[in-house]
Short mmCIF file of C-alpha atoms and ligand atoms in Angstrom, two decimals:
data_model
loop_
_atom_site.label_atom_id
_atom_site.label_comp_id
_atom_site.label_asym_id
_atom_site.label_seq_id
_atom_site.Cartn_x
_atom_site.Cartn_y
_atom_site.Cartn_z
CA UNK A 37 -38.98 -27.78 -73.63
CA UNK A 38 -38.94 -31.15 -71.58
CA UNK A 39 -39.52 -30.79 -68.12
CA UNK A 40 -39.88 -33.27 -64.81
CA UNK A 41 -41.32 -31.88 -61.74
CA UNK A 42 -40.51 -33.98 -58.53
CA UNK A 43 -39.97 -37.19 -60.53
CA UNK A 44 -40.26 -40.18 -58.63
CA UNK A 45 -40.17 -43.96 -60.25
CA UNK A 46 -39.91 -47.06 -57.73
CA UNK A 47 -40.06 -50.71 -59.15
CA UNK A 48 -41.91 -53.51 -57.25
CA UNK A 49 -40.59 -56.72 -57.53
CA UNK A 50 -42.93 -59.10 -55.07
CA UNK A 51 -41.92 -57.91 -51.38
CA UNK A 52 -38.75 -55.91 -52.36
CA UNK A 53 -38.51 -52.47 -54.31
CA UNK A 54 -35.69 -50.66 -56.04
CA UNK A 55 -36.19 -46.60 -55.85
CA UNK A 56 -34.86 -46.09 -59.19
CA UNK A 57 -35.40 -42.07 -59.25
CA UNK A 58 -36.12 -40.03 -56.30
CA UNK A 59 -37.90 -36.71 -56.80
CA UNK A 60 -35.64 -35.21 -59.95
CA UNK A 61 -37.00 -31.97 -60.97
CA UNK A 62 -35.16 -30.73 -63.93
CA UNK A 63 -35.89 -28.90 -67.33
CA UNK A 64 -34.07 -29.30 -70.74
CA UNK A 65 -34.50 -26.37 -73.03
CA UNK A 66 -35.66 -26.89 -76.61
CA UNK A 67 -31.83 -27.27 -78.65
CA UNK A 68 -29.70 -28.20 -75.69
CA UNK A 69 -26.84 -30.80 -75.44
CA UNK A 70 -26.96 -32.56 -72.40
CA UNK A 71 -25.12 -35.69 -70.53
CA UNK A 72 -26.43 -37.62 -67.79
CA UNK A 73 -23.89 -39.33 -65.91
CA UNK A 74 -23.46 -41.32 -62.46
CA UNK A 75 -22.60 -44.89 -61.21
CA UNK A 76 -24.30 -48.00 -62.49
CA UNK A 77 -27.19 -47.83 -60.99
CA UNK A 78 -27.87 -44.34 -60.50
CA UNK A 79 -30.54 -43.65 -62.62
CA UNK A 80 -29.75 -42.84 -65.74
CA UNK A 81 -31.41 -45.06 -68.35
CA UNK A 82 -34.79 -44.96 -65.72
CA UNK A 83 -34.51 -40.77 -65.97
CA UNK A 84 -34.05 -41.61 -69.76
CA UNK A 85 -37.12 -44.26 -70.29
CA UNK A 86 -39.33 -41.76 -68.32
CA UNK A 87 -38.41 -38.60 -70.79
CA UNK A 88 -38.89 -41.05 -74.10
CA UNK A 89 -42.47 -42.00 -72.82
CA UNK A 90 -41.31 -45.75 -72.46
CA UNK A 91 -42.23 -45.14 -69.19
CA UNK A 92 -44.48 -43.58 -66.64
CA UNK A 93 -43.33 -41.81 -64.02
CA UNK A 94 -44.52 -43.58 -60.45
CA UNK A 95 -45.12 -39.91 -58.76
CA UNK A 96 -44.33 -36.24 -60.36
CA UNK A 97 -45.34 -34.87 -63.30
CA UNK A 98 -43.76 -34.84 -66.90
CA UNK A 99 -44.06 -31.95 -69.57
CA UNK A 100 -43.16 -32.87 -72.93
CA UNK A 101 -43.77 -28.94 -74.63
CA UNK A 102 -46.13 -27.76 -71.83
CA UNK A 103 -48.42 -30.88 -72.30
CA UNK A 104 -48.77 -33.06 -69.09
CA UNK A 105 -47.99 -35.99 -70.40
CA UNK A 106 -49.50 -38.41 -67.55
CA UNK A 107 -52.81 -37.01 -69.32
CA UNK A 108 -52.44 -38.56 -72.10
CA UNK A 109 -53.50 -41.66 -73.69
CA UNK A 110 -51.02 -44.54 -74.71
CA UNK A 111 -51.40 -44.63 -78.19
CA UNK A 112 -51.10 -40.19 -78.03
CA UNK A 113 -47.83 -40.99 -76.27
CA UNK A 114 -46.57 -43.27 -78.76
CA UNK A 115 -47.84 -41.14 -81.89
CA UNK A 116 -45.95 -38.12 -79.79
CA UNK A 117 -42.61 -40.50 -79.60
CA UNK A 118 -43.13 -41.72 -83.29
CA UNK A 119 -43.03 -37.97 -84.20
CA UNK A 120 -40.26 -36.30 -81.86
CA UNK A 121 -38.24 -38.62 -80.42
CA UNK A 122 -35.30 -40.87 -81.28
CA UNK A 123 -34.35 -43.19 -78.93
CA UNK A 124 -30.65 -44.98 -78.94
CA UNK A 125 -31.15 -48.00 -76.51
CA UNK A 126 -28.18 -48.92 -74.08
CA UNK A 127 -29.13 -52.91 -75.35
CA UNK A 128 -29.68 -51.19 -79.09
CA UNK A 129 -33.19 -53.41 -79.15
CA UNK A 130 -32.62 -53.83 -82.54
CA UNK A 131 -35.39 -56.74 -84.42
CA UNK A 132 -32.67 -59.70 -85.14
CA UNK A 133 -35.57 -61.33 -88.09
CA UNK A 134 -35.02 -57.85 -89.87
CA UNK A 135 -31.60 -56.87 -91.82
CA UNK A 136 -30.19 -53.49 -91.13
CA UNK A 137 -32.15 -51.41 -93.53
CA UNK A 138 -35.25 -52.67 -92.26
CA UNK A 139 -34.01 -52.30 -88.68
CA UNK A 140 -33.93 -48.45 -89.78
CA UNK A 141 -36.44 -48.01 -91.59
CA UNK A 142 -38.86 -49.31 -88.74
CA UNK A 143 -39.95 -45.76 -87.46
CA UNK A 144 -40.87 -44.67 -91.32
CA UNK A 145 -43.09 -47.73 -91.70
CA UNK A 146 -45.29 -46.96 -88.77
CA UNK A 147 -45.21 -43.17 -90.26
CA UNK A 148 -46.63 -44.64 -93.67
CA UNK A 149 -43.58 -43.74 -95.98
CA UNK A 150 -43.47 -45.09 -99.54
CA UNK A 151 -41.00 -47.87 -99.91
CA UNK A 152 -38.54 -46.50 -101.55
CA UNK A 153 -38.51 -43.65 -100.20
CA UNK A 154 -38.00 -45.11 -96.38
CA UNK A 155 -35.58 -47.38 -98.13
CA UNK A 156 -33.38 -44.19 -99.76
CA UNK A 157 -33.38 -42.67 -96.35
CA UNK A 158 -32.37 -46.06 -94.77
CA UNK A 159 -29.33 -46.17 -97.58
CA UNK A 160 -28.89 -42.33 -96.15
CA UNK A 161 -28.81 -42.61 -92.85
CA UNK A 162 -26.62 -46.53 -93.12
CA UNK A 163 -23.45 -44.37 -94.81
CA UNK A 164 -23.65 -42.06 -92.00
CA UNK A 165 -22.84 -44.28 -89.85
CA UNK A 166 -20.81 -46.39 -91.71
CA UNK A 167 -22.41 -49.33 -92.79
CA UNK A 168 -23.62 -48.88 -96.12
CA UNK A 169 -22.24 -52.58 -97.18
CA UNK A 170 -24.29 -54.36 -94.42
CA UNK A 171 -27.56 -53.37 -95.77
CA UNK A 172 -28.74 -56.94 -96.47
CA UNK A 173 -27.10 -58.45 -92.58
CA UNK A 174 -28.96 -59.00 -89.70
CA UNK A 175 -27.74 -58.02 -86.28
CA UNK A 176 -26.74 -61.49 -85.63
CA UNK A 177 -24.12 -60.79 -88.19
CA UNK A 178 -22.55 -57.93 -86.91
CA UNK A 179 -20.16 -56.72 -84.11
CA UNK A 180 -21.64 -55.00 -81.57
CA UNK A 181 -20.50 -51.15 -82.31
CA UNK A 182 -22.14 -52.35 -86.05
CA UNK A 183 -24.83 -53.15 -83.96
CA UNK A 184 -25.04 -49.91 -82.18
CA UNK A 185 -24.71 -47.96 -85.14
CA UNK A 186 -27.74 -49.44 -86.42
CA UNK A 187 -29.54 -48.67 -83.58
CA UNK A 188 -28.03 -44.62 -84.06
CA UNK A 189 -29.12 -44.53 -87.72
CA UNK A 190 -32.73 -45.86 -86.94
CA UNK A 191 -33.06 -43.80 -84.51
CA UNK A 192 -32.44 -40.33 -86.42
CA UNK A 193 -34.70 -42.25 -89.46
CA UNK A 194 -38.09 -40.03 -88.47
CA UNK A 195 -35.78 -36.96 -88.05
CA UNK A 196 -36.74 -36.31 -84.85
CA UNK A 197 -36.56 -32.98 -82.97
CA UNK A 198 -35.37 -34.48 -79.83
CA UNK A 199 -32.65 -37.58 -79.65
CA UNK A 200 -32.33 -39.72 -76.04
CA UNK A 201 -29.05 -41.83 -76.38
CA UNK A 202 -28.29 -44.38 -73.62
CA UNK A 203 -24.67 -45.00 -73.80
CA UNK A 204 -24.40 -44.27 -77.69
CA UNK A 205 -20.91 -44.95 -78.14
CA UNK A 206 -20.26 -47.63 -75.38
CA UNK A 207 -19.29 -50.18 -77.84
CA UNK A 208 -17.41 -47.95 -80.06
CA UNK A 209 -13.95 -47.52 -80.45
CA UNK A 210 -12.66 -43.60 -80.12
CA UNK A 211 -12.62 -42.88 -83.61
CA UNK A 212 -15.49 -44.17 -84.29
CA UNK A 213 -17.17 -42.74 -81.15
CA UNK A 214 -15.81 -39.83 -82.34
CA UNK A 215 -18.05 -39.90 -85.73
CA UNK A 216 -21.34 -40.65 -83.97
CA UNK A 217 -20.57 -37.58 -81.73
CA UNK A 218 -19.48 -35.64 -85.01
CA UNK A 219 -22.60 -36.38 -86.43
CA UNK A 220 -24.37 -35.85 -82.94
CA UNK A 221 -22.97 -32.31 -82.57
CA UNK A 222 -24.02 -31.63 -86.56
CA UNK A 223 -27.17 -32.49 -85.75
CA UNK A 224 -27.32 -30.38 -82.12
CA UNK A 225 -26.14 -27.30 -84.60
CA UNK A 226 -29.30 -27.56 -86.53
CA UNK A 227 -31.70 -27.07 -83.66
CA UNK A 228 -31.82 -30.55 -82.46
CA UNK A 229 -32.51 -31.52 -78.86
CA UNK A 230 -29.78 -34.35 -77.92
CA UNK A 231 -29.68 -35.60 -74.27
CA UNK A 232 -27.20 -38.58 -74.29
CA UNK A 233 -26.35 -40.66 -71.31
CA UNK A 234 -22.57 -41.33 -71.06
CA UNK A 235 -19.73 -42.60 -68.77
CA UNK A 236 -16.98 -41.77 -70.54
CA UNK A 237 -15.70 -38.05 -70.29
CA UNK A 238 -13.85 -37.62 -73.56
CA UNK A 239 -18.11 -38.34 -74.83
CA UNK A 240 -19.12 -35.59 -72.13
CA UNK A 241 -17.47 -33.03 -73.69
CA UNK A 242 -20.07 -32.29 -76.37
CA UNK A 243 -22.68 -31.81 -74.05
CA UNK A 244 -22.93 -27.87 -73.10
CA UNK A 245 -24.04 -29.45 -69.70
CA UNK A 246 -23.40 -32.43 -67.81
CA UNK A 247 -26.04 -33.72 -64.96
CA UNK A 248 -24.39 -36.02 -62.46
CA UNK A 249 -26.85 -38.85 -60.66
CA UNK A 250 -26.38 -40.70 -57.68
CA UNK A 251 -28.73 -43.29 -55.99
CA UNK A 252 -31.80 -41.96 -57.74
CA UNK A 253 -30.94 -38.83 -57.20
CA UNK A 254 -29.44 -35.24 -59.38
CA UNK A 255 -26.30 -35.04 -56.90
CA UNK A 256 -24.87 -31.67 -58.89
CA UNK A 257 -24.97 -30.18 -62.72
CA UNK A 258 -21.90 -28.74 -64.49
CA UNK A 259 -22.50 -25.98 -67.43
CA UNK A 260 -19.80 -25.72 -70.07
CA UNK A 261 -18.18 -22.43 -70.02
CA UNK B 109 0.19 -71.15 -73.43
CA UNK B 110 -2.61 -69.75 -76.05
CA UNK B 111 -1.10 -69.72 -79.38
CA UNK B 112 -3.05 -68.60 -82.98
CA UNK B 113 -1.13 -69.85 -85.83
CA UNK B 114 -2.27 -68.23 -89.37
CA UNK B 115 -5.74 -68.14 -88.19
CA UNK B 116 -8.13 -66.86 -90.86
CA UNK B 117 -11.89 -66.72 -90.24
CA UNK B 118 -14.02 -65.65 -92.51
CA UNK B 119 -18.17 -65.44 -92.48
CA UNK B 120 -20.42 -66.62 -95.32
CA UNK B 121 -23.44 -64.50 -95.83
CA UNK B 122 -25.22 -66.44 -98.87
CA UNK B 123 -23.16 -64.85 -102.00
CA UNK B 124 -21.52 -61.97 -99.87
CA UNK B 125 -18.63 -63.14 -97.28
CA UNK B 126 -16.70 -61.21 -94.70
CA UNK B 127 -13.37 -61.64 -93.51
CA UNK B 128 -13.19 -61.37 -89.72
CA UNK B 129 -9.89 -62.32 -88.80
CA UNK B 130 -6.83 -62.84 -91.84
CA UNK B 131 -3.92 -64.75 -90.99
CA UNK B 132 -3.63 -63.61 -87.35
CA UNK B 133 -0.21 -65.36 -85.34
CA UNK B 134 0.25 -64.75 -82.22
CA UNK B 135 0.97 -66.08 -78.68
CA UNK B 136 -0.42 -65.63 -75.31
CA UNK B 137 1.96 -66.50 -72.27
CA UNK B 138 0.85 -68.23 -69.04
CA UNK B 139 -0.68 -65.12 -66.44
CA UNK B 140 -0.25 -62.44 -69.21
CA UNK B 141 -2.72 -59.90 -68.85
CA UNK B 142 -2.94 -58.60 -72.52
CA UNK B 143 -5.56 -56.48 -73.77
CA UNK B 144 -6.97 -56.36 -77.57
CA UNK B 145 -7.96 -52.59 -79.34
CA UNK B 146 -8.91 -51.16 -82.78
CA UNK B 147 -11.84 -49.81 -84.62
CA UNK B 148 -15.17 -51.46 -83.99
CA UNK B 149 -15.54 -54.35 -86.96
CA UNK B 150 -11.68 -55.18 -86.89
CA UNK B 151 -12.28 -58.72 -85.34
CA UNK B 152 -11.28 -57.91 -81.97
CA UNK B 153 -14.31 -60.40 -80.66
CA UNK B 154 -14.15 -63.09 -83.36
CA UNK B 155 -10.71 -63.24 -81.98
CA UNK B 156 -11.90 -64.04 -78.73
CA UNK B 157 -14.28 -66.30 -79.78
CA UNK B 158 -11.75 -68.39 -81.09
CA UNK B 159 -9.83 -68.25 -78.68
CA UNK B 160 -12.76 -69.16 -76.40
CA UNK B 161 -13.05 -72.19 -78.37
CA UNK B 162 -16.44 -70.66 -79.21
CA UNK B 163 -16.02 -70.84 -82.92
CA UNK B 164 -13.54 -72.78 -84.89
CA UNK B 165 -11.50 -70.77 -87.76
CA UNK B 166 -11.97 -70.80 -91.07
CA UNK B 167 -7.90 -71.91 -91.80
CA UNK B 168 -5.21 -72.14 -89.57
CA UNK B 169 -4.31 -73.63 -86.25
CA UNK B 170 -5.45 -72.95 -82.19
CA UNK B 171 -3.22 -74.74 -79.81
CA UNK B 172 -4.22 -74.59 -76.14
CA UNK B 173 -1.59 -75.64 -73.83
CA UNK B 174 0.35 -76.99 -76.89
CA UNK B 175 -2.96 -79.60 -77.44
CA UNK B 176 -3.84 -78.30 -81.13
CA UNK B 177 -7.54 -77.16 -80.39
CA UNK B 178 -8.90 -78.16 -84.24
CA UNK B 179 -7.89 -82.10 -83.21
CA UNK B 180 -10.88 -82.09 -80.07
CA UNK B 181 -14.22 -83.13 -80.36
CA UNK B 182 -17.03 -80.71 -79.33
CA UNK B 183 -17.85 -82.36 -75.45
CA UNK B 184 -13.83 -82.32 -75.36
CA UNK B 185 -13.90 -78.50 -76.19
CA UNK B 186 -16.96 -77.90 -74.50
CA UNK B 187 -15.64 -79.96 -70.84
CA UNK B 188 -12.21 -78.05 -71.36
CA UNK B 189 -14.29 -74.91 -71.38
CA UNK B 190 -16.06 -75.35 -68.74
CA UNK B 191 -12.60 -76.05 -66.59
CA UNK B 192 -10.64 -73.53 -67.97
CA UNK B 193 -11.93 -70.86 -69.62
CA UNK B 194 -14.27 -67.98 -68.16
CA UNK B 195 -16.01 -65.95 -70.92
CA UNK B 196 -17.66 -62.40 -70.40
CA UNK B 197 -19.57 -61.77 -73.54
CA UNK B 198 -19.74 -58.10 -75.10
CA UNK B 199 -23.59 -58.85 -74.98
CA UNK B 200 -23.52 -60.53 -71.37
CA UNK B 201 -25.82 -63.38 -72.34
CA UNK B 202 -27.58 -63.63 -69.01
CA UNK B 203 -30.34 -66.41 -69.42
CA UNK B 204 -33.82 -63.91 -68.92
CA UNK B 205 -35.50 -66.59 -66.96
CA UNK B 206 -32.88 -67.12 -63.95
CA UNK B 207 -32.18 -64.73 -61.38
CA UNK B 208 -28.77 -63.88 -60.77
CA UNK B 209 -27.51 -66.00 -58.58
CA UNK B 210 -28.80 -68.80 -60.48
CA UNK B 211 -27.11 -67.03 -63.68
CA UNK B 212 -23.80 -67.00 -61.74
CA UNK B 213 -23.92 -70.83 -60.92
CA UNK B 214 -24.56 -71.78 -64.05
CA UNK B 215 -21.12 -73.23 -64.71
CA UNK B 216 -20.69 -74.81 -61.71
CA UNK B 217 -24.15 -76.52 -61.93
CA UNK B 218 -22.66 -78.30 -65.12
CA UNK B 219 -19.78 -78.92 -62.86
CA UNK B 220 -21.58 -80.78 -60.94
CA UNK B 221 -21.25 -78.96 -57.86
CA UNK B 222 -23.92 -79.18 -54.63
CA UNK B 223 -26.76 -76.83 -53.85
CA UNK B 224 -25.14 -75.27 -51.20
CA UNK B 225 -21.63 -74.81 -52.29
CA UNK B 226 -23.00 -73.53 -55.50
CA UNK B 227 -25.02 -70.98 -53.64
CA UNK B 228 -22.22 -69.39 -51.13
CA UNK B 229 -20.29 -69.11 -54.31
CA UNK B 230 -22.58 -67.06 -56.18
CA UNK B 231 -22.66 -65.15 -52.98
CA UNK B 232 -19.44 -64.54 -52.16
CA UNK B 233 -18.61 -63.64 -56.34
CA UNK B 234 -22.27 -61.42 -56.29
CA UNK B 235 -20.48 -59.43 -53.46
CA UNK B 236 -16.99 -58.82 -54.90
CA UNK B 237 -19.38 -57.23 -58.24
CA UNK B 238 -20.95 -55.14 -56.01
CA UNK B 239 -24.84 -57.23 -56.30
CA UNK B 240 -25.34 -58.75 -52.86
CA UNK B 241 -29.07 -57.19 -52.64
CA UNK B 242 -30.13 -58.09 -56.28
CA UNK B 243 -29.26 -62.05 -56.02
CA UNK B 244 -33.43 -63.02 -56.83
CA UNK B 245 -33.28 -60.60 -59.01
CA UNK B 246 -34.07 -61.25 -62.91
CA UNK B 247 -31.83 -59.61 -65.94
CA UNK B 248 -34.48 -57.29 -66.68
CA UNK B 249 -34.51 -55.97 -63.22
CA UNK B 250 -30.91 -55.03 -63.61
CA UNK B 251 -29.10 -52.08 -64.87
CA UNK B 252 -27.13 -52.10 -68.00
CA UNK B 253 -23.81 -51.98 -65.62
CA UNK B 254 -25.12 -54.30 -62.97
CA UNK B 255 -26.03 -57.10 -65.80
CA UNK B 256 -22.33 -56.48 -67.00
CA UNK B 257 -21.43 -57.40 -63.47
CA UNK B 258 -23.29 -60.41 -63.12
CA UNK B 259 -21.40 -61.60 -66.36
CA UNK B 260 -18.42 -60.95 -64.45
CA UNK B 261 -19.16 -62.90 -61.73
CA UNK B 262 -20.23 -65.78 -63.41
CA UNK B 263 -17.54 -66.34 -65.67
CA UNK B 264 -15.62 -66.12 -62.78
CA UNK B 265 -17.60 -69.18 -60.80
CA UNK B 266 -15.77 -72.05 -61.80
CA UNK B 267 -12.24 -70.19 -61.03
CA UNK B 268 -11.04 -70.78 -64.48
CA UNK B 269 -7.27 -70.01 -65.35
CA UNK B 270 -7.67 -68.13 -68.31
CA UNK B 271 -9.91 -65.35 -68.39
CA UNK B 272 -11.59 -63.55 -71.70
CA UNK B 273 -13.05 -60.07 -71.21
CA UNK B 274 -15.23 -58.67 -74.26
CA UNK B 275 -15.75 -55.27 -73.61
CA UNK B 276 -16.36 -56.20 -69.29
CA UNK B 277 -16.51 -51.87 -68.41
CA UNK B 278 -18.47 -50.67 -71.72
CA UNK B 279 -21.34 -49.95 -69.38
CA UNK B 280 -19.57 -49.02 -66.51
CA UNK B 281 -18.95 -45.82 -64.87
CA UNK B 282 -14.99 -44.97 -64.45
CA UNK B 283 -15.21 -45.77 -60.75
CA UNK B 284 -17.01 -48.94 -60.65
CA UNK B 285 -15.29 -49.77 -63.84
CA UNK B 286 -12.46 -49.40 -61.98
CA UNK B 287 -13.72 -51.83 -59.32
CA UNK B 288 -13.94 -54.55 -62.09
CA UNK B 289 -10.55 -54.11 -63.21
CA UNK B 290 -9.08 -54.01 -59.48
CA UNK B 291 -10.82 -57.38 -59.25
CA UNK B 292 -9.01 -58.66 -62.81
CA UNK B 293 -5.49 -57.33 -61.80
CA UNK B 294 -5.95 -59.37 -58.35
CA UNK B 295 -6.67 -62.51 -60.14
CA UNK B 296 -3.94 -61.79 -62.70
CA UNK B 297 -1.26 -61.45 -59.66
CA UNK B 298 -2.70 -64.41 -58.81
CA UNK B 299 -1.33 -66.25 -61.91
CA UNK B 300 -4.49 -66.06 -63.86
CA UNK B 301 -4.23 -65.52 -67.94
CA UNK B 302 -6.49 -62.42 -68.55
CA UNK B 303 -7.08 -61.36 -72.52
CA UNK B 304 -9.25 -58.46 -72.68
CA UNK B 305 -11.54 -56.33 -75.31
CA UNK B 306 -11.79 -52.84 -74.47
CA UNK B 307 -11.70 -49.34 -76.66
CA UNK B 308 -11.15 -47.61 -73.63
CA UNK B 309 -7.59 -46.30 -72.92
CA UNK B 310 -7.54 -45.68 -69.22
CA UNK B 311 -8.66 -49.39 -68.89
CA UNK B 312 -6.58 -50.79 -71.30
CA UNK B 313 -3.37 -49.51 -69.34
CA UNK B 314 -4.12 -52.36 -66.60
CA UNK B 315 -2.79 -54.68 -69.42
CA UNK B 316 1.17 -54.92 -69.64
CA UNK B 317 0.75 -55.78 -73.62
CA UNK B 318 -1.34 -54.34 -76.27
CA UNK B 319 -3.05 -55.92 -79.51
CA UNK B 320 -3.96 -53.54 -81.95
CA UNK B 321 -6.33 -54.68 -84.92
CA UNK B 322 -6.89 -53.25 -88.06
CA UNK B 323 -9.09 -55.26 -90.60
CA UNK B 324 -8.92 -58.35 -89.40
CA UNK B 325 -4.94 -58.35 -88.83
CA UNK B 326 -3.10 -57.56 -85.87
CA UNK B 327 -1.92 -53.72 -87.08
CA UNK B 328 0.82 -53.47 -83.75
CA UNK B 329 1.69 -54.14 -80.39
CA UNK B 330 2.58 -52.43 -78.04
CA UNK B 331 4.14 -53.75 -74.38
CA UNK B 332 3.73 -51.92 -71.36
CA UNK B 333 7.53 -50.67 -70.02
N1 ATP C 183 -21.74 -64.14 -87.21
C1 ATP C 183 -21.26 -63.29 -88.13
N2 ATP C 183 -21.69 -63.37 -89.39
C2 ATP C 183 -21.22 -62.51 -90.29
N3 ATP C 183 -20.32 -61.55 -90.08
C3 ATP C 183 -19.86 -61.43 -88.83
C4 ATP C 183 -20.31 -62.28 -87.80
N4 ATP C 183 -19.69 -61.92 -86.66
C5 ATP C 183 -18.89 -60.89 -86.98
N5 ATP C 183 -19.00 -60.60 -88.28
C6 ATP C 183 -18.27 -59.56 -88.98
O1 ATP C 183 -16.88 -59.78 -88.78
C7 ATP C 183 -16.23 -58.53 -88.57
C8 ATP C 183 -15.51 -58.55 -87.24
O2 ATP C 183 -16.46 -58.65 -86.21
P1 ATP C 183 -16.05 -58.55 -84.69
O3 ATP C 183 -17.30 -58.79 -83.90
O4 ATP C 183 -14.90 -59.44 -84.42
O5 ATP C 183 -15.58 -57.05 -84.55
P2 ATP C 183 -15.17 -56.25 -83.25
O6 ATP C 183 -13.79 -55.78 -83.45
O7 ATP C 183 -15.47 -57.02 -82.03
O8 ATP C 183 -16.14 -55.01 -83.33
P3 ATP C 183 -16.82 -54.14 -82.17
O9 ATP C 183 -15.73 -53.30 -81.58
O10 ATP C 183 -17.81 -53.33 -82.95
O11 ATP C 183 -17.44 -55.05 -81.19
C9 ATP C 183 -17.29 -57.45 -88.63
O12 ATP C 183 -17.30 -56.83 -89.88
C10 ATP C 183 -18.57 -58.21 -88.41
O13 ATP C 183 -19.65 -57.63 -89.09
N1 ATP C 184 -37.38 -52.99 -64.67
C1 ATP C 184 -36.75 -52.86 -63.49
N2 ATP C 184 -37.17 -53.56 -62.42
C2 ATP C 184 -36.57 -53.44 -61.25
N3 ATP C 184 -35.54 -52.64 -60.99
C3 ATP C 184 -35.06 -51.91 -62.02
C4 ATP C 184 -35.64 -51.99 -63.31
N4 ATP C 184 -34.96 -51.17 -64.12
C5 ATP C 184 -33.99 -50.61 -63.37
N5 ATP C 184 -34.05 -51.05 -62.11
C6 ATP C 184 -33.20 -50.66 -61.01
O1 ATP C 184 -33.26 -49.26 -60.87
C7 ATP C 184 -31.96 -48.73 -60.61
C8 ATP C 184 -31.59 -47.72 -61.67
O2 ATP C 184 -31.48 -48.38 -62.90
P1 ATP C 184 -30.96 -47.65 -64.22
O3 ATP C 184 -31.06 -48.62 -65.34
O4 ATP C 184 -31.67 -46.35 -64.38
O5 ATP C 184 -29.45 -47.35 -63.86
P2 ATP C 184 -28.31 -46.76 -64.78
O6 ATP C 184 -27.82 -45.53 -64.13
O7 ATP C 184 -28.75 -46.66 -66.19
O8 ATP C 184 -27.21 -47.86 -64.65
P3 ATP C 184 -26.10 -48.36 -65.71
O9 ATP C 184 -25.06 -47.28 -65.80
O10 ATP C 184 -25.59 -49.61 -65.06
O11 ATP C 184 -26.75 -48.62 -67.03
C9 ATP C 184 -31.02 -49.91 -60.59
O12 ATP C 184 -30.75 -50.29 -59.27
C10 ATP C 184 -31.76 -51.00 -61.30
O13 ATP C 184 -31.45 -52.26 -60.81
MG1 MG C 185 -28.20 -47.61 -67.99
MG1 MG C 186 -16.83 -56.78 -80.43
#
């Protein structure tokens, strides 16, 4: 279970400051489907950020499993993310000196796989999302929806219990959007937590529930029938 | 008048190569407003690119306002560029280090243009995106949607007459998406060529003709009633 408790995060740029999230309390059962959703601006990719542990809260308190996670050290948090989460960038963040399978295989280093094994589950995850001739390019070499299904496949490399996607299929064309939500809703069925940040409805529509932001703020949340 | 005449373009990788764009003919009329589709990889932005004088293609011939384009040395592409042509990239290539007014000058600096004329400019084309509070703001202090917008504006500064949209809503929310293309329609009344990159339906309707791509080859098109 994920929960945030009166979330607040403000940025401070010099004299000025942007109130990015403004007290959010909201829980996310272990296996749900959710969609954020809201304006530019609204929130989303901050609320996201905070519940990866990319980012600390600036007042409220974050439970990742019961554990307080403003307790814990950095390099707990990033063993924590290294182990359950998957994170699906809205800029992909993908490393432009590495070639695709290395771009997926990143997580699996830092775990201490074998080669080959990290690279077989690289080859794996590259045919799920379509790309199993690109191995060998680097990002520079690819469209962006290639791009962004690089950053899908690395993301899922550590198998990771719960997946944060920022916009996963922004790039994509519908029938491809379509197979990253396929493999999205697969991967949901199997116990996986996936909460995905969207603006396009037709993407919505996987998600059992949909939160709606505005200025910071949850403005209302719709459950699936 | 835009016109692609058996354009071909293909990318060498080393020993592999990849064939972004295969004998592609088409035209693009004076103030058309035409929008390009298909899967993600089919060579929707190599297309652009070209067109963009951005890249040159592999065979084949560009002619921009019947001058063929393959005929013009790079400061003559370059300068006709700059006069003509706005670009918004599918990646927004905002430079990190300027804020965003000084992002949305950038063309006219090269232009030539004063200080102050520069600077109401970016002001008045920072307010029609929606960013009149963030103009000292840096990229990284922005949004995915609001550093879309600031690649709006700024391909916008030097009032060019033909327009090229890569993806310019993939991180936008319907309604402020629908903002942006309120803004595009305007200039197209206005007489403005606008050729436009988007996999998303209820934006592509703006356009009164439709490029599908398949593979590198235009598959059909489609023209609005
Ligand atoms: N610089 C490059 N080097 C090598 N291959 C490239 C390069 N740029 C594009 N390609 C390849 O050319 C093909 C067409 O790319 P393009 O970017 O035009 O596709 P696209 O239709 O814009 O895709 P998307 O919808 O994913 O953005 C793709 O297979 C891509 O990998
Ligand atoms: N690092 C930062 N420094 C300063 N302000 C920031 C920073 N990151 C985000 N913001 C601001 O916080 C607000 C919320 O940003 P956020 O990225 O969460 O919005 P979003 O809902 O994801 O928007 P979009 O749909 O455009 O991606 C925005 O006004 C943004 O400018
Ligand atoms: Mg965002
Ligand atoms: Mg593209």
């Amino acid at each position: 279970v994920v929960r945030l408790e009166s979330v607040s995060k403000v940025y401070y740029m010099g004299t000025q400051s942007v109130k990015a999230m403004v007290d959010v309390s909201i829980s996310f059962e272990e296996g749900c489907f959710t969609a954020i959703m809201g304006p530019s601006g609204s929130g989303k990719s901050t609320m996201l950020n905070l519940l990866g542990c990319l980012d600390r809260p600036t007042s409220g308190k974050y439970f990742l499993s019961g554990q307080d996670v403003s307790n814990m050290e950095d390099n707990e948090l990033s063993a924590m993310r290294l182990r359950r989460l998957g994170f699906i960038f809205q800029s992909f963040n993908l490393i432009p000196q590495l070639t695709v399978a290395e771009n997926i295989e990143m997580p699996l280093y830092y775990m201490g796989w074998a080669a080959d094994e990290s690279k077989s589950r690289a080859e794996q995850l590259a045919a799920m999302v379509g790309l199993s001739e690109r191995l060998d390019h680097r990002p520079a070499e690819l469209s962006g929806g290639q791009q962004q299904r690089v950053a899908v496949a690395r993301a899922l490399a550590n198998d990771p219990s719960v997946i944060l996607a920022d916009e996963p299929t922004g790039n994509l064309d519908s029938a491809t959007g379509a197979q990253i939500m396929d493999l999205m809703a697969d991967l949901n069925s199997q116990g996986k937590t996936i909460i995905m940040v969207t603006h396009e409805s037709h993407i919505a529509v996987y998600a059992k529930r949909r939160i709606h932001m505005l200025d910071g703020r949850i403005e209302r949340i719709e459950e699936a029938a």
